Amino acid sequence: MTRYIIVRILQALPVILAVITATFFLVRMAPGGPFDSEKAVMPEVKAALEARYKLDQPILAQYFSYLSDLREGDFGPSFKYPGRSVNELIAAGMPITAELGLYALIFAVLLGGVTGVIASLRPNSWVDHIPMTLAMIGICVPSFLLGPSLVLLFGVHLDWFPVSGWGDIPGDKVLPSITLGAAYAAYVSRLSRAGMLEVLSQDYIRTARAKGLAEWRVITRHALRGGLLPLVAFMGPAFAGLLSGSFVVETIFQVPGLGRFYVQAAFNRDYTMILGTTIFLSTLIVIFNLLSDVLAAWMNPRIRSDLLDHD
Amino acid sequence: MLTLQKIPRSIFALLFILLASCSVQEGNVDSGNRLGILHYGNGSEPQGLDPHVVTGVPENHLVRALFEGLAVKNPYTLEPEPGVAERWEFSDDKRIVNFFINPRARWSNGDPVQASDYVWSWRRALHPEMGNPYSYMLFPVKNAEAFAKGQISDFGKVGVKALDERTLEVTLNEPTPYFIQLMDHYSTFAVHPPTIMKFGASTDRYTKWTREENIVGNGPFVLTEWKLNRRIVVEKSSTYWDRNKVSLNGVVFYPTENSVTEERMFRVGQLHYTASVPLDKIPIYREMENTPYVQAPYLGTYYYLLNINKKPLDDIRVRKALSLSIDRDKLASTVLQGTAVPAYSITPPNTLGYDPPKLFGYDPEKAKQLMTEAGFPNGKNWPGIEIIYNTSESHRKIAVAIQQMWASTLNIQVTLSNQEWKVYLDSVDQMDFDIARRGWIGDYVDPNNFLDLFISSGGNNSTGYADGIYDDLVLRKATKASSRELRYQIFHRAETMLMQAMPIIPIYTYTSKHLINPSVKGLPSNLMDSLNLKYVWLDNLKKEER
């Protein structure tokens, strides 16, 4: 198992280096620079700014200088926010995005898991059709439509939840988490239904039932573990997706997370911020994929015994 | 055992507890009115709070809450009134101005504000290493431009001197009637030298001196909290010289970059004031009784740049025909829903008493005739041109309307190209366009701020227009004019020349648009959309009155 994890980490390093290199050169190729603005900046001012951020050096020199700083974990200063380092901006936004992502994931797993399992118990009945139809709608409705709709209903008309903010007014975390988690809840619902249906037709379930076990014990003791396996494999990439894809929800609800910085950085050509957030998020995606694979391997007895044998 | 039948009841119970726990409490507006705290939608997260580094409207509001200039604009009249300087005196030839610092003016740490702070700060603001985009605000000062461009390195040659602790002498290149107005622009503000030096070199952009625990200002408010992308909180300063006039106990600035969300925040009582209003909501607010919607003329012009180096726009008849065939009244009333004033010149009307020339109107017949003369009768032989604009729904709508007007009047093909913001800026900078949309917001209320855009070497010209006589009028003759009336006559002549050559097509004059809670008082509309928080107070109205 340890060797499996080490090999996976070693495989990830070139991926991250490729991401850094590709991002570094791609953002430099985009037209316009960080100091362009609608009101023309004096050439002397622009030259001074470029010199300050080493943009007057040859691009390869800039690249190696960046890599050298990166070895010490320094993403450099932000161009858009003078006086703030990229590390500081990520540190400010990331916990909030992670919290939002976590709540969205919990919502998705609870709602999706429960409806999926219930649907699988009575396939092709109304208990199955209604949640699955809702799930399909959930997958199709984009967050920029769902978010404002929830706000209008629960925030403006019913006055149950605040319309924006994060941690300022009680209840302001509810609507953003639901909006972000809704599409994932739909996926989870369909995945867990499919997983459960497959497991429920296995011989060992029939055996369990034949032994006279109560149905709920068959489900909770025997079926759930196997039936939710696809869900575990899905959760790693899903959480990574929630972290990197929260921009729309953060904008709708004024959530001060990383997503807003990330997208704004691209518009502003804030080179260091684009690189910093891309490297940070891609590393997270790699880690979550790795964790998810390890967890899935551990939960699957056949793979686990294979890996343990190798150790 | 949990059965299927029991699930809905338990979910409802959970929901009930959840909802009960977040039942609606007192909103920001109610609590703000009670406590004297203004909740202000500020548009976006500021880049920073260093007056010599930042640019932008949200930054302007914050910096002017925390710092004060030598003179400040009265929000009702826009005329300068005493700020840090209790008075100022011009020499007879108007080339020297002495500012007398108010002896009660204090930094927020209690230090007195001195004339030498200004000398130190202006050196910082102008220093090439500082990379201050607004250093040109001080260019009317003798040798300031040469110092900013690195042509001289001895700051002693720049026309600013501290005669004593309380007297600042400024020598100007030429008499500059709007110079006192510039003292209310943040790039001319003083910063507290010991605080800057504590955290780095004087010209270092990248230090932590503006953090809430470090910053020292001299304005009516002090910074108490800065949560990135969440809120910035300022509270009334106990050291500000005119603190008795300050009614608000504090202001909370919110980075409301999404105007739709901002409008919702206003609707549920989270904000007293919004930075903008979504265009599609304006008709609804207009119809309301006691509407919170406030619209006022704004010192800015929306126009199209024409690349006059390219065919067919090198032909003045084509440029005029394009301009004459735009029905600006229709555009303003339909596409822009009455939120804009048709423009026929670059300078907005009534810019501190100056009214620009109106040389043309909507005249499709004349436009057709000019196109025929230019060799494009009824669109024949037309090579096709392109309008570029930065990606935005409102720019697109305007471009589509103009495209249709040109097609129906002149029978010509025009293509539209939306570009991402920085790509668009790059295209304009490289003059890689036929027609490009543009907007200009005045930095100070004077026709000079609009007319010097089109001098031959102007960094914002971007049209290829170059006329020595125009340059002479704007750069030399106007500065030497002996009276405001004469100066405006010279500007009028220059602007007439500009609009006869038509390197730009003016489309409309901007308006400022806000939602303002009726409890907010002392926040008048003005041409600069200028906010002076010192004048603002909150009327604790009963809920039903709001």
mmCIF file of N, CA and C in Angstrom, chain B residues 70-71 85 87-100 122 140-141 159-163 167-176 179-180 183:
data_model
loop_
_atom_site.group_PDB
_atom_site.id
_atom_site.type_symbol
_atom_site.label_atom_id
_atom_site.label_comp_id
_atom_site.label_asym_id
_atom_site.label_seq_id
_atom_site.Cartn_x
_atom_site.Cartn_y
_atom_site.Cartn_z
ATOM 1 N N LEU B 70 -5.404 68.806 0.655
ATOM 2 C CA LEU B 70 -5.256 70.194 1.112
ATOM 3 C C LEU B 70 -6.587 70.928 0.994
ATOM 4 N N ALA B 71 -7.291 70.656 -0.114
ATOM 5 C CA ALA B 71 -8.638 71.212 -0.293
ATOM 6 C C ALA B 71 -9.577 70.047 -0.605
ATOM 7 N N ALA B 85 -5.572 72.229 4.381
ATOM 8 C CA ALA B 85 -5.195 73.647 4.336
ATOM 9 C C ALA B 85 -6.397 74.489 4.751
ATOM 10 N N ARG B 87 -6.575 77.684 4.343
ATOM 11 C CA ARG B 87 -6.764 78.646 3.254
ATOM 12 C C ARG B 87 -5.579 78.558 2.314
ATOM 13 N N TRP B 88 -5.698 79.229 1.174
ATOM 14 C CA TRP B 88 -4.599 79.282 0.205
ATOM 15 C C TRP B 88 -4.614 80.635 -0.481
ATOM 16 N N GLU B 89 -3.445 81.030 -0.956
ATOM 17 C CA GLU B 89 -3.308 82.344 -1.602
ATOM 18 C C GLU B 89 -2.505 82.197 -2.876
ATOM 19 N N PHE B 90 -2.999 82.808 -3.949
ATOM 20 C CA PHE B 90 -2.259 82.808 -5.211
ATOM 21 C C PHE B 90 -1.450 84.089 -5.323
ATOM 22 N N SER B 91 -0.300 84.012 -5.975
ATOM 23 C CA SER B 91 0.453 85.233 -6.278
ATOM 24 C C SER B 91 -0.291 85.977 -7.386
ATOM 25 N N ASP B 92 0.120 87.208 -7.650
ATOM 26 C CA ASP B 92 -0.586 88.008 -8.662
ATOM 27 C C ASP B 92 -0.547 87.354 -10.041
ATOM 28 N N ASP B 93 0.590 86.740 -10.365
ATOM 29 C CA ASP B 93 0.683 86.114 -11.701
ATOM 30 C C ASP B 93 0.101 84.693 -11.712
ATOM 31 N N LYS B 94 -0.473 84.265 -10.605
ATOM 32 C CA LYS B 94 -1.166 82.964 -10.457
ATOM 33 C C LYS B 94 -0.235 81.767 -10.647
ATOM 34 N N ARG B 95 1.056 82.017 -10.558
ATOM 35 C CA ARG B 95 2.000 80.902 -10.729
ATOM 36 C C ARG B 95 2.482 80.326 -9.395
ATOM 37 N N ILE B 96 2.252 81.034 -8.336
ATOM 38 C CA ILE B 96 2.663 80.513 -7.015
ATOM 39 C C ILE B 96 1.433 80.475 -6.116
ATOM 40 N N VAL B 97 1.279 79.338 -5.439
ATOM 41 C CA VAL B 97 0.171 79.238 -4.489
ATOM 42 C C VAL B 97 0.735 78.787 -3.141
ATOM 43 N N ASN B 98 0.354 79.503 -2.104
ATOM 44 C CA ASN B 98 0.762 79.123 -0.750
ATOM 45 C C ASN B 98 -0.423 78.496 -0.024
ATOM 46 N N PHE B 99 -0.193 77.285 0.478
ATOM 47 C CA PHE B 99 -1.225 76.621 1.270
ATOM 48 C C PHE B 99 -0.877 76.782 2.751
ATOM 49 N N PHE B 100 -1.856 77.187 3.559
ATOM 50 C CA PHE B 100 -1.619 77.346 4.997
ATOM 51 C C PHE B 100 -2.304 76.190 5.727
ATOM 52 N N TRP B 122 4.869 64.245 -2.074
ATOM 53 C CA TRP B 122 4.835 64.534 -3.517
ATOM 54 C C TRP B 122 6.079 63.985 -4.204
ATOM 55 N N PRO B 140 1.133 70.008 -13.331
ATOM 56 C CA PRO B 140 1.132 71.478 -13.398
ATOM 57 C C PRO B 140 2.221 72.098 -12.515
ATOM 58 N N VAL B 141 2.770 71.328 -11.561
ATOM 59 C CA VAL B 141 3.820 71.850 -10.680
ATOM 60 C C VAL B 141 5.134 71.893 -11.453
ATOM 61 N N GLY B 159 8.835 72.354 -8.018
ATOM 62 C CA GLY B 159 8.245 73.553 -7.409
ATOM 63 C C GLY B 159 7.390 73.304 -6.185
ATOM 64 N N VAL B 160 7.907 72.626 -5.184
ATOM 65 C CA VAL B 160 7.160 72.488 -3.932
ATOM 66 C C VAL B 160 8.140 72.629 -2.770
ATOM 67 N N LYS B 161 7.798 73.516 -1.838
ATOM 68 C CA LYS B 161 8.715 73.831 -0.735
ATOM 69 C C LYS B 161 7.918 74.033 0.546
ATOM 70 N N ALA B 162 8.487 73.590 1.662
ATOM 71 C CA ALA B 162 7.863 73.880 2.958
ATOM 72 C C ALA B 162 8.532 75.138 3.496
ATOM 73 N N LEU B 163 7.801 76.256 3.500
ATOM 74 C CA LEU B 163 8.411 77.502 3.987
ATOM 75 C C LEU B 163 8.568 77.448 5.502
ATOM 76 N N THR B 167 3.351 76.228 6.223
ATOM 77 C CA THR B 167 3.169 76.891 4.931
ATOM 78 C C THR B 167 3.843 76.088 3.817
ATOM 79 N N LEU B 168 3.033 75.734 2.825
ATOM 80 C CA LEU B 168 3.542 74.975 1.679
ATOM 81 C C LEU B 168 3.479 75.884 0.462
ATOM 82 N N GLU B 169 4.632 76.081 -0.168
ATOM 83 C CA GLU B 169 4.652 76.937 -1.360
ATOM 84 C C GLU B 169 4.766 76.053 -2.593
ATOM 85 N N VAL B 170 3.843 76.244 -3.534
ATOM 86 C CA VAL B 170 3.844 75.457 -4.761
ATOM 87 C C VAL B 170 4.000 76.407 -5.942
ATOM 88 N N THR B 171 5.002 76.117 -6.787
ATOM 89 C CA THR B 171 5.224 76.935 -7.988
ATOM 90 C C THR B 171 4.720 76.154 -9.200
ATOM 91 N N LEU B 172 3.884 76.814 -9.999
ATOM 92 C CA LEU B 172 3.271 76.141 -11.150
ATOM 93 C C LEU B 172 3.993 76.534 -12.442
ATOM 94 N N ASN B 173 3.920 75.656 -13.444
ATOM 95 C CA ASN B 173 4.490 75.989 -14.762
ATOM 96 C C ASN B 173 3.752 77.166 -15.370
ATOM 97 N N GLU B 174 2.447 77.086 -15.326
ATOM 98 C CA GLU B 174 1.558 78.098 -15.912
ATOM 99 C C GLU B 174 0.413 78.298 -14.927
ATOM 100 N N PRO B 175 -0.274 79.402 -15.005
ATOM 101 C CA PRO B 175 -1.483 79.517 -14.183
ATOM 102 C C PRO B 175 -2.417 78.340 -14.510
ATOM 103 N N THR B 176 -2.875 77.646 -13.506
ATOM 104 C CA THR B 176 -3.694 76.440 -13.730
ATOM 105 C C THR B 176 -4.988 76.585 -12.928
ATOM 106 N N PHE B 179 -6.125 73.856 -10.519
ATOM 107 C CA PHE B 179 -5.117 73.233 -9.652
ATOM 108 C C PHE B 179 -5.662 72.907 -8.253
ATOM 109 N N ILE B 180 -6.447 73.824 -7.692
ATOM 110 C CA ILE B 180 -6.957 73.578 -6.327
ATOM 111 C C ILE B 180 -7.853 72.339 -6.314
ATOM 112 N N MET B 183 -6.178 69.093 -5.662
ATOM 113 C CA MET B 183 -5.764 68.799 -4.288
ATOM 114 C C MET B 183 -6.728 67.836 -3.592
#
